[in-house]
Short mmCIF file of C-alpha atoms in Angstrom, two decimals:
data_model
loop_
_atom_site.label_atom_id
_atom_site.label_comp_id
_atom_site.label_asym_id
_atom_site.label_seq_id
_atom_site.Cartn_x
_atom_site.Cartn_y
_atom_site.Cartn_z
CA UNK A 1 6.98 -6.05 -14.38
CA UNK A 2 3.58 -7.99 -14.38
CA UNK A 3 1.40 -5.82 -16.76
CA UNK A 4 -1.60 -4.06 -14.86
CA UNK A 5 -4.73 -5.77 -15.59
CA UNK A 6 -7.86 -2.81 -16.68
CA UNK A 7 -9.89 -1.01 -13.60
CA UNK A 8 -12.73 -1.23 -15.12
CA UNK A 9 -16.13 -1.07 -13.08
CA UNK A 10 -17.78 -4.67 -13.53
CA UNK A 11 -20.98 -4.50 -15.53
CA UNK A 12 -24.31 -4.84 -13.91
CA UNK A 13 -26.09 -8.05 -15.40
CA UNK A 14 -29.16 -7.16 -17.35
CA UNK A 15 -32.14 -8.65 -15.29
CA UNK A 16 -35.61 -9.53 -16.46
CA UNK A 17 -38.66 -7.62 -15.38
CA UNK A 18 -39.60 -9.73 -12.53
CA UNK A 19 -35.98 -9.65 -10.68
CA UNK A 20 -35.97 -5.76 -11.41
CA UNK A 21 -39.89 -5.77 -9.62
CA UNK A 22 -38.14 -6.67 -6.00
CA UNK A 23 -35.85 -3.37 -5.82
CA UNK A 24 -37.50 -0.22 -7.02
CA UNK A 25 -33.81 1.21 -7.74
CA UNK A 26 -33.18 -2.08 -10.16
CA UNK A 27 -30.40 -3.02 -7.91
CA UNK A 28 -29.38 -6.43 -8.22
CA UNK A 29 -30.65 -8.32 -5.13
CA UNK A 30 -28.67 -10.11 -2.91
CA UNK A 31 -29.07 -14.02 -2.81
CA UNK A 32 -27.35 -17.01 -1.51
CA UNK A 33 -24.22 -18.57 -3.89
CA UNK A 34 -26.89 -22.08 -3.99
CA UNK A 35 -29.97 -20.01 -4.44
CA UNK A 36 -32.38 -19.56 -7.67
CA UNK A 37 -30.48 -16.48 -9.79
CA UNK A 38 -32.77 -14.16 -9.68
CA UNK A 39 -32.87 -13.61 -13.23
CA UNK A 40 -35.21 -16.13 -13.89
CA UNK A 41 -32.68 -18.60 -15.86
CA UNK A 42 -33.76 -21.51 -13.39
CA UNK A 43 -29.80 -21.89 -12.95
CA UNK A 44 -28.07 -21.54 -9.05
CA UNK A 45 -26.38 -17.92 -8.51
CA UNK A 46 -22.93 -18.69 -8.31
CA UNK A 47 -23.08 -20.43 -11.67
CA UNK A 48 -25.11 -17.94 -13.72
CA UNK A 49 -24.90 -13.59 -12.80
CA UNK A 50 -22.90 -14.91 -9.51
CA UNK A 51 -19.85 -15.87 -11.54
CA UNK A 52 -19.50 -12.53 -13.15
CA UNK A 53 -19.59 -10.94 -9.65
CA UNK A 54 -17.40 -13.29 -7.97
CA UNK A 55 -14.37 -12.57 -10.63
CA UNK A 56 -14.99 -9.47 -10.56
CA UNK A 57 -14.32 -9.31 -6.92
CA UNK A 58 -11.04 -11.27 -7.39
CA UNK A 59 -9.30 -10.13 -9.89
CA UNK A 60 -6.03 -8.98 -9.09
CA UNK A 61 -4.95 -5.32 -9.39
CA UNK A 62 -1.33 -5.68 -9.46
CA UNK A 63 0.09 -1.59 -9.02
CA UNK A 64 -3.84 -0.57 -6.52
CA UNK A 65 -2.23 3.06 -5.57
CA UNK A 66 -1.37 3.89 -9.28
CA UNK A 67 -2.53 7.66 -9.51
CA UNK A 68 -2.29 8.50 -5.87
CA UNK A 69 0.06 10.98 -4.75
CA UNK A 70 2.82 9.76 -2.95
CA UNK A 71 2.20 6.30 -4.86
CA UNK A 72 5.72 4.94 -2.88
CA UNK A 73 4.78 5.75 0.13
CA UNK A 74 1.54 4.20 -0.04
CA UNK A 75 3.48 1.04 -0.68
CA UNK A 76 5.74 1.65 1.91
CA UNK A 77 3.43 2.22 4.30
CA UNK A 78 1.42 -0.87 3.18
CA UNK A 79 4.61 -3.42 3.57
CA UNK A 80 7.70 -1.67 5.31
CA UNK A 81 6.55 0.67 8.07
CA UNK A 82 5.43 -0.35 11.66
CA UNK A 83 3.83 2.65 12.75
CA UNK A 84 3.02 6.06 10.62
CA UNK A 85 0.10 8.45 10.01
CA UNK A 86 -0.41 10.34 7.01
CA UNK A 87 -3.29 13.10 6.69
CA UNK A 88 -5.54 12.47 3.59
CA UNK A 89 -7.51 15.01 1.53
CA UNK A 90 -10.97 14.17 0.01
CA UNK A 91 -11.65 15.21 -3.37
CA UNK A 92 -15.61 16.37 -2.01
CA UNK A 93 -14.09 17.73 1.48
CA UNK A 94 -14.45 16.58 4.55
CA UNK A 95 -18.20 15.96 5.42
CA UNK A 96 -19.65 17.45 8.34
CA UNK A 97 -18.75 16.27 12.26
CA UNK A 98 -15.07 15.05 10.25
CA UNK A 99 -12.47 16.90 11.37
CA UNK A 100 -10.03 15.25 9.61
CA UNK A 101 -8.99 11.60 7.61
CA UNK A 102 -6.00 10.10 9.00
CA UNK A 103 -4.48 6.94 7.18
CA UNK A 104 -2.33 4.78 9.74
CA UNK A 105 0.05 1.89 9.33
CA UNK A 106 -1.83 -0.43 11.88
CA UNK A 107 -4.62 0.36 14.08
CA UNK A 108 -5.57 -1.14 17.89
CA UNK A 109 -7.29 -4.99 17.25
CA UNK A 110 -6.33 -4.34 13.47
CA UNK A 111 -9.35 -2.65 13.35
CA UNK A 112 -9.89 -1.41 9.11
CA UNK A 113 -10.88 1.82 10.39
CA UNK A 114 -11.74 3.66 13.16
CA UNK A 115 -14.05 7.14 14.26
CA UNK A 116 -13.01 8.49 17.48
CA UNK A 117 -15.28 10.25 19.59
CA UNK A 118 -14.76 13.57 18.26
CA UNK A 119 -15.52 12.44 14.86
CA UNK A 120 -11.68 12.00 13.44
CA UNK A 121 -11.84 9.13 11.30
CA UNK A 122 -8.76 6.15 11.00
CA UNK A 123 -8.21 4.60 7.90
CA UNK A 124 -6.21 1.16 8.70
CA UNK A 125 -4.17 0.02 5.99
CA UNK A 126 -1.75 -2.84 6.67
CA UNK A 127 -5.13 -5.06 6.71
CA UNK A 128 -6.00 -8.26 4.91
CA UNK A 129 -8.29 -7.10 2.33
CA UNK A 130 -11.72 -9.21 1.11
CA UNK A 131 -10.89 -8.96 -3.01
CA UNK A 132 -8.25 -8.49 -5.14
CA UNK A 133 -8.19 -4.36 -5.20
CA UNK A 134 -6.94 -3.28 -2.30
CA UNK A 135 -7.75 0.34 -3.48
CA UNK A 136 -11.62 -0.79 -3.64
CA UNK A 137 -11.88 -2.34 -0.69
CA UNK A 138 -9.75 0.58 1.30
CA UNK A 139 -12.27 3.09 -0.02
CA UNK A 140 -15.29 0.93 0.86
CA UNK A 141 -13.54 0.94 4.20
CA UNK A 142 -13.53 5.06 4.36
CA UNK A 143 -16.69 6.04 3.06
CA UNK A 144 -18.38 3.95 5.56
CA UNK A 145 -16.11 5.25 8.09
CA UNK A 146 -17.25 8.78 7.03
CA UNK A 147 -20.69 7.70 8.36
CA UNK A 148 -20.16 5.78 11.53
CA UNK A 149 -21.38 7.45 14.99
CA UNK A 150 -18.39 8.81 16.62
CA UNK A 151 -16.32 6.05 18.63
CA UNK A 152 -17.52 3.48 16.62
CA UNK A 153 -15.01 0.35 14.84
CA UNK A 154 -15.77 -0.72 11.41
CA UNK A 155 -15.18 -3.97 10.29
CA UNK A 156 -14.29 -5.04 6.93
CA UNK A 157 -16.25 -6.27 3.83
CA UNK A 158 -16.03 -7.14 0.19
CA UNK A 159 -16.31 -4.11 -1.75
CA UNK A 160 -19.00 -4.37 -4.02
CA UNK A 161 -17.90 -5.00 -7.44
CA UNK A 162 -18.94 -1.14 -8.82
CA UNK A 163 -18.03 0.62 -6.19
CA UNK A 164 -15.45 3.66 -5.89
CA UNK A 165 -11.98 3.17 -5.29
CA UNK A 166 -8.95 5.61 -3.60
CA UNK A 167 -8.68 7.51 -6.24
CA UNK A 168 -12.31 8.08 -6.98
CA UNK A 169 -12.35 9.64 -3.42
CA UNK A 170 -8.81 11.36 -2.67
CA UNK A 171 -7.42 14.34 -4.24
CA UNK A 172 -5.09 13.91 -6.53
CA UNK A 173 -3.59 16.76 -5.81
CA UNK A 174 -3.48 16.47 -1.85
CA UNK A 175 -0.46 16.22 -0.51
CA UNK A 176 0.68 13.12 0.52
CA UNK A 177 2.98 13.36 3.85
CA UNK A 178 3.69 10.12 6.26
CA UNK A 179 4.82 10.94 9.76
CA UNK A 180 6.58 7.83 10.78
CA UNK A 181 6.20 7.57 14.89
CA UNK A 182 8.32 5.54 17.06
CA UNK A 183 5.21 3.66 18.35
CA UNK A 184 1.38 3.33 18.16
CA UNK A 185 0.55 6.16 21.25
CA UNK A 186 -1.23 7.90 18.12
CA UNK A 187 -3.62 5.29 18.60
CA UNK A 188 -4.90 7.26 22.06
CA UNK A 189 -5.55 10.86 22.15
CA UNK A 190 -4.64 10.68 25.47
CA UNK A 191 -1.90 8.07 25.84
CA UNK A 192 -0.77 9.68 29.47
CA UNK A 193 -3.90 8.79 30.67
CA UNK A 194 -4.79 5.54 29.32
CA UNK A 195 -6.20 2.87 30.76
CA UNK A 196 -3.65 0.12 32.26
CA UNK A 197 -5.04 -2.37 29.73
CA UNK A 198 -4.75 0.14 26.66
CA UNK A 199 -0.76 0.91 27.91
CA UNK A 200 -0.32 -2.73 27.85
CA UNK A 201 -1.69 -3.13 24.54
CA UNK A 202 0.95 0.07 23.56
CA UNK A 203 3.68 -1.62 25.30
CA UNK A 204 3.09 -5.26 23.39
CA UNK A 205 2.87 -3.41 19.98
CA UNK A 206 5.84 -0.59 20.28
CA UNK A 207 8.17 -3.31 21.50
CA UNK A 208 7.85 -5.61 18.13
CA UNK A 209 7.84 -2.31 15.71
CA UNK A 210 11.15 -1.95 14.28
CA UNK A 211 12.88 1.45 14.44
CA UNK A 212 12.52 3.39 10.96
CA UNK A 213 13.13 7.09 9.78
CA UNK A 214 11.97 8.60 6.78
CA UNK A 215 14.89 10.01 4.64
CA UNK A 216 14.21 13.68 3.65
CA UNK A 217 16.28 14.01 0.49
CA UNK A 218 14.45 11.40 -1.54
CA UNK A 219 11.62 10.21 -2.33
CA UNK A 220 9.95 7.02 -0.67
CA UNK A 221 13.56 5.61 1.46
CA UNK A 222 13.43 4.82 5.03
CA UNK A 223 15.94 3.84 7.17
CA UNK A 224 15.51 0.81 9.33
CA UNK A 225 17.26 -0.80 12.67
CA UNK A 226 17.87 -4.64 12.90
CA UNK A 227 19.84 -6.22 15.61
CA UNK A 228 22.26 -7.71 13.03
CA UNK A 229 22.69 -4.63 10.77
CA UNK A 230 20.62 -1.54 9.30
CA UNK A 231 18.81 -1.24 6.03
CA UNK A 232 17.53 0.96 3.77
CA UNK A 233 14.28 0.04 1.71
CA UNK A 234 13.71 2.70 -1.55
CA UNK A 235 10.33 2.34 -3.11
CA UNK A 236 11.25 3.42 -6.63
CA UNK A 237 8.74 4.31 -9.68
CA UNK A 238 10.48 3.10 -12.99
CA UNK A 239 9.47 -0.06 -14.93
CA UNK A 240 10.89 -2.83 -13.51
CA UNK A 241 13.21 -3.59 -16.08
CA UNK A 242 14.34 -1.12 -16.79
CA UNK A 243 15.29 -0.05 -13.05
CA UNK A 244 17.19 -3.64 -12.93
CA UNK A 245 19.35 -2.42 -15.81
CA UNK A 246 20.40 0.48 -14.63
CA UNK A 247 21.12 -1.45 -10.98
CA UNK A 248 23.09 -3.81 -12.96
CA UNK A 249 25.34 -0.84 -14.84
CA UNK A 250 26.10 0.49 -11.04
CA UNK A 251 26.47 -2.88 -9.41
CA UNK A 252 28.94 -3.98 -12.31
CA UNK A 253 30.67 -0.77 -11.97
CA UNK A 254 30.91 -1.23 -8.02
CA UNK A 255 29.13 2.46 -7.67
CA UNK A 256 25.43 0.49 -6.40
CA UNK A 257 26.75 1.17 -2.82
CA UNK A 258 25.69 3.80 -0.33
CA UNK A 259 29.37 4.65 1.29
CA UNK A 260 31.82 2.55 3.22
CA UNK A 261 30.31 -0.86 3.89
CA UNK A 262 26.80 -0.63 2.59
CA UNK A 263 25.99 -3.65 0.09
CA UNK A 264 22.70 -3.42 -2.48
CA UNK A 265 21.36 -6.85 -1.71
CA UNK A 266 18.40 -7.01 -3.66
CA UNK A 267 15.10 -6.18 -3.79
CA UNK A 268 11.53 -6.40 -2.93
CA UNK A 269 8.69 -6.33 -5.48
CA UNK A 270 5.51 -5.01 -3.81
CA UNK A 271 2.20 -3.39 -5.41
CA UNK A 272 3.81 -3.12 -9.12
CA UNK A 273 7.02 -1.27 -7.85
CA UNK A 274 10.02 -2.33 -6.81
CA UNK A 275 12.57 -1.70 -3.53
CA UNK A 276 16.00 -1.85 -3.65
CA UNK A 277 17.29 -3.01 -0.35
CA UNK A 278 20.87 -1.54 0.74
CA UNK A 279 22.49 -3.64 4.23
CA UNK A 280 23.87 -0.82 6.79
CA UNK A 281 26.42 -1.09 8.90
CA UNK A 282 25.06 -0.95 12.31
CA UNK A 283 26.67 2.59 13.14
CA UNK A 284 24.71 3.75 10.25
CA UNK A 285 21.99 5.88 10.94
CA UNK A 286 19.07 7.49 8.64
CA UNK A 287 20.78 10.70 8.66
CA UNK A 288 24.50 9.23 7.53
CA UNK A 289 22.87 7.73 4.22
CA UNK A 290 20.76 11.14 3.82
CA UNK A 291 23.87 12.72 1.49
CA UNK A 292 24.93 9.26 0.02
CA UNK A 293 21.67 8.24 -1.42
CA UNK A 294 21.08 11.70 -2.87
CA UNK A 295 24.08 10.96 -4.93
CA UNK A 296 23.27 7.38 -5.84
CA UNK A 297 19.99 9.43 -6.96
CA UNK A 298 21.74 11.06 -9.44
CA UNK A 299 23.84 7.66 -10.68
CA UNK A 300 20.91 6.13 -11.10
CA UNK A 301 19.32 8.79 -13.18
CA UNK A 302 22.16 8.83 -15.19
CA UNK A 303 22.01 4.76 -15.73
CA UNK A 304 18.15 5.09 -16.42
CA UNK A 305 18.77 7.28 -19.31
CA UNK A 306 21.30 4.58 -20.86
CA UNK A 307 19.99 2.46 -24.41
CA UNK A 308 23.34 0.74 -24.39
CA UNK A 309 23.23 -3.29 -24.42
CA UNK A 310 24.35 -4.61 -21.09
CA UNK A 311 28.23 -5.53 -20.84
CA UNK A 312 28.95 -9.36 -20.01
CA UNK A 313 29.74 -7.86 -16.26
CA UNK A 314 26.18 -6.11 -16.63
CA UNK A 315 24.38 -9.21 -17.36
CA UNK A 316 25.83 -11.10 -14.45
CA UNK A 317 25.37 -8.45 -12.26
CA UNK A 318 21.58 -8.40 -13.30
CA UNK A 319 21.31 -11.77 -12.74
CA UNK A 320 22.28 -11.54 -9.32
CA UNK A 321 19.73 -9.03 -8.07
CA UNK A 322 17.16 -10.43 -10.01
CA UNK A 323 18.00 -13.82 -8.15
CA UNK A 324 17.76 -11.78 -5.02
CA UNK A 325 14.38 -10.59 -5.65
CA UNK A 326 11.17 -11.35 -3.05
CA UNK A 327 7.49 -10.58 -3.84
CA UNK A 328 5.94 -9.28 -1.32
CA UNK A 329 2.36 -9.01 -2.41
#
């Protein structure tokens, strides 16, 4: 698994006297890319402080909900799930005129984040995000949410380099609970009485989501319903590869399935975990794998545990899923 480059906050350049004179709180002020650094260097911006700024603001976090609770699900809600909600819990409380902080898979005009009229603030997350940490940008998202008049959008930004990320403002300790819906009327409080241009909006986006269900016995599996077949999608926690071995003892052993025609068919790497992907049959619903994958559960804890070298049969089998892997982000 790609190796998690440091979070460290970016360091403020030094600046000389005369660029600290224009901002009384020595803030760094903001110039063009082309324009004089304001350090007095005589060199353009983007070529002198500008370029410590700008990687800062793309470098890559490869696992951005490490330390989260409900890390999985974050992914899963980021990648796999068309519409779900999950209530979050700020580490300062909720400020005042906030009821409450709800993330959601997708919002109305893929809005970043939304305050309703009675204060209730939206966190979007299945957004395109302006820098390389989603985490950063996410919580630059929500605190500015926090302070937006009641019924008001917000638009995203680049995060500024320093600035907090998820789990500088969520509790670590909240609880961490997605409600998957089987459309977007929690976009409405009052769906019933929507306007005929909001329930055509609905209608457009809860006929393209795909049907999906939560299973309750694990952690971070949902269910899914295809035309062609069924799925199941696992967001699991354990290194890479060492989660591949241990799919590669069960796979060689034929005990990777989930019951009576159910296939593992690969996986999906997304945020710094990986998903195993099982193919349903189509009579297979969410609550038929509930029992089966609560026992492959307990396989695969047994596998984990291994040290033994992979058989000949073990290797092969590892080379097939890891043939049938696809990065998602």
């Amino acid at each position: 698994m790609a190796k998690k480059r440091p979070q460290t906050k970016a360091t403020r350049p030094q600046l000389s006297d005369a660029a600290r004179a224009q901002g009384a709180d020595g803030d760094f002020p903001v110039v063009g890319a082309r324009e004089p650094c304001p350090c007095g260097s005589g060199r353009r911006y983007k070529a002198c402080h500008g370029r410590a700024a700008a990687h800062a603001a793309t470098e890559l976090v490869h696992r951005p909900f490490e330390g989260l609770s409900g890390e999985g699900d974050w992914v899963a809600l980021r990648e796999l799930v068309p519409a779900a909600t999950a209530e979050l819990t700020l580490k300062d409380g909720l400020p005042e005129g906030v009821p409450s902080v709800m993330l959601a898979t997708v919002l109305p005009m893929a809005w970043p984040a939304l305050r309703r009229e009675d204060g209730t603030v939206l966190l979007g997350l299945q957004n395109d995000t302006a820098s390389g940490d989603i985490s950063r940008d996410l919580a630059d998202t929500l605190q500015r949410a926090l302070a937006a008049e009641p019924g008001t959008p917000v638009q995203g930004r680049r995060a500024p380099a320093d600035s907090p990320r998820l789990q500088d403002l969520l509790d670590p300790e909240g609880p961490f609970v997605p409600v998957v819906h089987d459309g977007f009327e929690f976009w409405v409080q009052d769906a019933e009485n929507a306007s005929a241009e909001v329930t055509a909006s609905l209608e457009r986006a809860n006929a393209a989501a795909i049907p999906t269900v939560k299973l309750t016995g694990v952690d971070s599996a949902y269910w899914c319903e295809t035309p062609e077949k069924n799925h199941l999608r696992w967001v699991m926690p354990y290194p890479e590869e060492q989660l591949l071995d241990a799919l590669a003892r069960l796979h060689a052993a034929g005990r990777s399935g989930l019951g009576e025609g159910t296939r593992l068919v690969g996986s999906f790497r997304a945020h710094g975990l990986t998903v195993p992907v099982w193919d349903l049959p189509s009579g297979v619903g969410a609550e038929d794998v509930e029992k089966p994958a609560a026992e492959f559960a307990e396989r695969l804890a047994t596998a984990l545990a291994s040290e033994a070298p992979l058989t000949a049969d073990e290797r092969r089998a590892r080379g097939g899923l890891t043939n049938r892997q696809v990065t998602l982000s």
